[in-house]
mmCIF file of C-alpha atoms in Angstrom:
data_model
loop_
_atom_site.group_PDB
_atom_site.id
_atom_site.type_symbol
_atom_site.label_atom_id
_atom_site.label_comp_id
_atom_site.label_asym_id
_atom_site.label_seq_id
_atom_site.Cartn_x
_atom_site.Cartn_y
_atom_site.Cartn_z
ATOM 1 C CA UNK A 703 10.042 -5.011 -16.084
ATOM 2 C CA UNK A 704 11.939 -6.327 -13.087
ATOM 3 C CA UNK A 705 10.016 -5.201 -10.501
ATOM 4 C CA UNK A 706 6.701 -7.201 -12.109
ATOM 5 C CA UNK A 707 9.593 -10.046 -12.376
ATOM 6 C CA UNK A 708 9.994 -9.764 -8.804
ATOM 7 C CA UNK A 709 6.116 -10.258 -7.641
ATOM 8 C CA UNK A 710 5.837 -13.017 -10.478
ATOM 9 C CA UNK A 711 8.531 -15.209 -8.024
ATOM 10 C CA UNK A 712 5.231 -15.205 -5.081
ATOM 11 C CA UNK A 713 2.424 -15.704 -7.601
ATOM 12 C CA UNK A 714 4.065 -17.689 -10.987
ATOM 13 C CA UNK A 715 0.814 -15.823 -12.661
ATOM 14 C CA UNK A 716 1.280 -13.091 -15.346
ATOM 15 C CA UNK A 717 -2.021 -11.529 -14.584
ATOM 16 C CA UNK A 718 -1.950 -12.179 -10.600
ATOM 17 C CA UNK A 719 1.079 -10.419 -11.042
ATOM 18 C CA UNK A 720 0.205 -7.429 -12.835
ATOM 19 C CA UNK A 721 -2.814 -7.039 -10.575
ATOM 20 C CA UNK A 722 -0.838 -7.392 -7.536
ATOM 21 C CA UNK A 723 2.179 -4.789 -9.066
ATOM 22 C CA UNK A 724 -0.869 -2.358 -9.943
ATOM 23 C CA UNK A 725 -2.172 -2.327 -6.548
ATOM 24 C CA UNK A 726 1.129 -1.876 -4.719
ATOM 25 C CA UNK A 727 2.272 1.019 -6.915
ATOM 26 C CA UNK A 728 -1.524 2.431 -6.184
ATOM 27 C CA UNK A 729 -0.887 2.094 -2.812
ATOM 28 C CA UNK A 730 2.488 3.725 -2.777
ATOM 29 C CA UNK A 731 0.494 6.633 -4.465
ATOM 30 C CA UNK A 732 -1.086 7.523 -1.395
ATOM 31 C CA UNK A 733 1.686 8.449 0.887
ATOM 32 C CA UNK A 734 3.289 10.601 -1.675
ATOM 33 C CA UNK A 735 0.094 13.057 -2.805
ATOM 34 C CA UNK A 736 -0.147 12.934 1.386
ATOM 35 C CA UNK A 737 3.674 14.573 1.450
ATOM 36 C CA UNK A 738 2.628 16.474 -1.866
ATOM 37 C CA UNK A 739 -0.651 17.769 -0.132
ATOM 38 C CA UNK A 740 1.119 18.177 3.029
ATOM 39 C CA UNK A 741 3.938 20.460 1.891
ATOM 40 C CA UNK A 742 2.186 22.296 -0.626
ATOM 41 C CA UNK A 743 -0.940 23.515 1.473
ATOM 42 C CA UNK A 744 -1.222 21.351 4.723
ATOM 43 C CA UNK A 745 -1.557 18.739 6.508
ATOM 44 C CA UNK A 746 -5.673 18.496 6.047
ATOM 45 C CA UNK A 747 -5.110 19.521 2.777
ATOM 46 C CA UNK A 748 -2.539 16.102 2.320
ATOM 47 C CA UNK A 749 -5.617 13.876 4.260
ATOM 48 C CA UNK A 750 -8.061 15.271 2.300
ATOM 49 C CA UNK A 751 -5.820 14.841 -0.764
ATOM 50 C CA UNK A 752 -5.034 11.018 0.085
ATOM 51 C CA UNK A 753 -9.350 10.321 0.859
ATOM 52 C CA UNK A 754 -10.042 11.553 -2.561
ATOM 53 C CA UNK A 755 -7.337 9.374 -4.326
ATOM 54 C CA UNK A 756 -8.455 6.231 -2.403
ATOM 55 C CA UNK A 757 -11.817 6.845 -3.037
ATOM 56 C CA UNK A 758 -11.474 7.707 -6.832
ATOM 57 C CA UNK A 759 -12.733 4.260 -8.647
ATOM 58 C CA UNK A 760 -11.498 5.957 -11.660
ATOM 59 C CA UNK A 761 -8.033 5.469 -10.456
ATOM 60 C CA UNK A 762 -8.521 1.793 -8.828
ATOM 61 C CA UNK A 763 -10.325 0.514 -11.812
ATOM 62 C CA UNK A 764 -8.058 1.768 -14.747
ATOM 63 C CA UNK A 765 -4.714 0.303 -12.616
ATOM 64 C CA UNK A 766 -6.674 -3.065 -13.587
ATOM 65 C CA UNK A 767 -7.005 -2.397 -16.626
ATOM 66 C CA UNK A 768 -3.948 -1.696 -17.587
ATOM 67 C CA UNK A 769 -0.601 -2.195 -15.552
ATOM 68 C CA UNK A 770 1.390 1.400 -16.878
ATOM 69 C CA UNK A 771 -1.296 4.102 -15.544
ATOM 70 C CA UNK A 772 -0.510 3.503 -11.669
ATOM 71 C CA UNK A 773 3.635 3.634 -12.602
ATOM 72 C CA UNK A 774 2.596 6.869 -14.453
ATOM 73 C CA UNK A 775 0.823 8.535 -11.314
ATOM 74 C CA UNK A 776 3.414 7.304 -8.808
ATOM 75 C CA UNK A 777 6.384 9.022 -11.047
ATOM 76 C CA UNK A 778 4.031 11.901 -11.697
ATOM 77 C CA UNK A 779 3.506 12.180 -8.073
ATOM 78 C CA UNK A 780 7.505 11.713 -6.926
ATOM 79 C CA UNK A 781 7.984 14.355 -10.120
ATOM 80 C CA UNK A 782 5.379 17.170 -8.378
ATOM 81 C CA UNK A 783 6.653 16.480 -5.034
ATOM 82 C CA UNK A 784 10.861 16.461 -6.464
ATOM 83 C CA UNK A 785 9.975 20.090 -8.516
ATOM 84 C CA UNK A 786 8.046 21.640 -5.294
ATOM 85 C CA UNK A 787 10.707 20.906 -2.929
ATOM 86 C CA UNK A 788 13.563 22.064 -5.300
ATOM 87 C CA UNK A 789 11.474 25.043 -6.071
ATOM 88 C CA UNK A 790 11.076 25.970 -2.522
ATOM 89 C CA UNK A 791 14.945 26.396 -1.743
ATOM 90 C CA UNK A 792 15.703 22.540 -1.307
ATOM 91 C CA UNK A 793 18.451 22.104 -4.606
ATOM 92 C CA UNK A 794 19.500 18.374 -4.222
ATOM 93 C CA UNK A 795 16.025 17.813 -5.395
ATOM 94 C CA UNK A 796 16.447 19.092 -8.826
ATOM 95 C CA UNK A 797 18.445 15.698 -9.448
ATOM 96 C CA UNK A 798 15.751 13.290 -7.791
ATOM 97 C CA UNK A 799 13.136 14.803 -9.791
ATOM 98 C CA UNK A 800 15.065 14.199 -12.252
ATOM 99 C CA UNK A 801 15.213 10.583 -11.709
ATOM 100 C CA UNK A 802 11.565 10.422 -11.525
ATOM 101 C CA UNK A 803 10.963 12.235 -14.530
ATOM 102 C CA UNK A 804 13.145 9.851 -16.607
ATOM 103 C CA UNK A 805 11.833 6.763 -15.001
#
């Protein structure tokens, strides 16, 4: 995986490094359900969506546990938010959803 292969060149720690890719894909989580919320519903509905994400320990403790589940949210996520905008008129989508989906 390059991007882990990329953190690993800061930390020269396999499991610093998975910890440290988990949290940063987490945390890349929250801005898109915030666009997803947003542009589905609202923009409460995107703040309210983003407080109960960061304050799931669900979510926080099984990207510890193991590295794939927060690179399966975040391309879940970029899928939802790809499929809504492409579904709401927006066509060049299609293709980045796509991408997300095959990722």
């Amino acid at each position: 995986m390059l991007f882990a292969r990329i953190i690993n060149i800061f930390f020269h720690n396999a499991e610093r490094t998975f910890v440290a890719a988990s949290l940063l894909v987490c945390g890349l989580c929250l801005p898109v359900i915030f666009l997803l919320g947003k542009r589905m519903f609202s923009y409460w509905a995107g703040v309210a969506a983003v407080f109960l994400l960061l304050l799931n320990p669900v979510f926080w403790q099984s990207s510890l546990d193991g590295p794939l589940r927060p690179h399966l949210a975040l391309f879940s996520l970029l899928t939802a938010y790809c499929c809504w905008r492409c579904w709401n008129g927006e066509k060049e989508f299609a293709i980045w959803g796509a991408v997300a989906l095959g990722v």
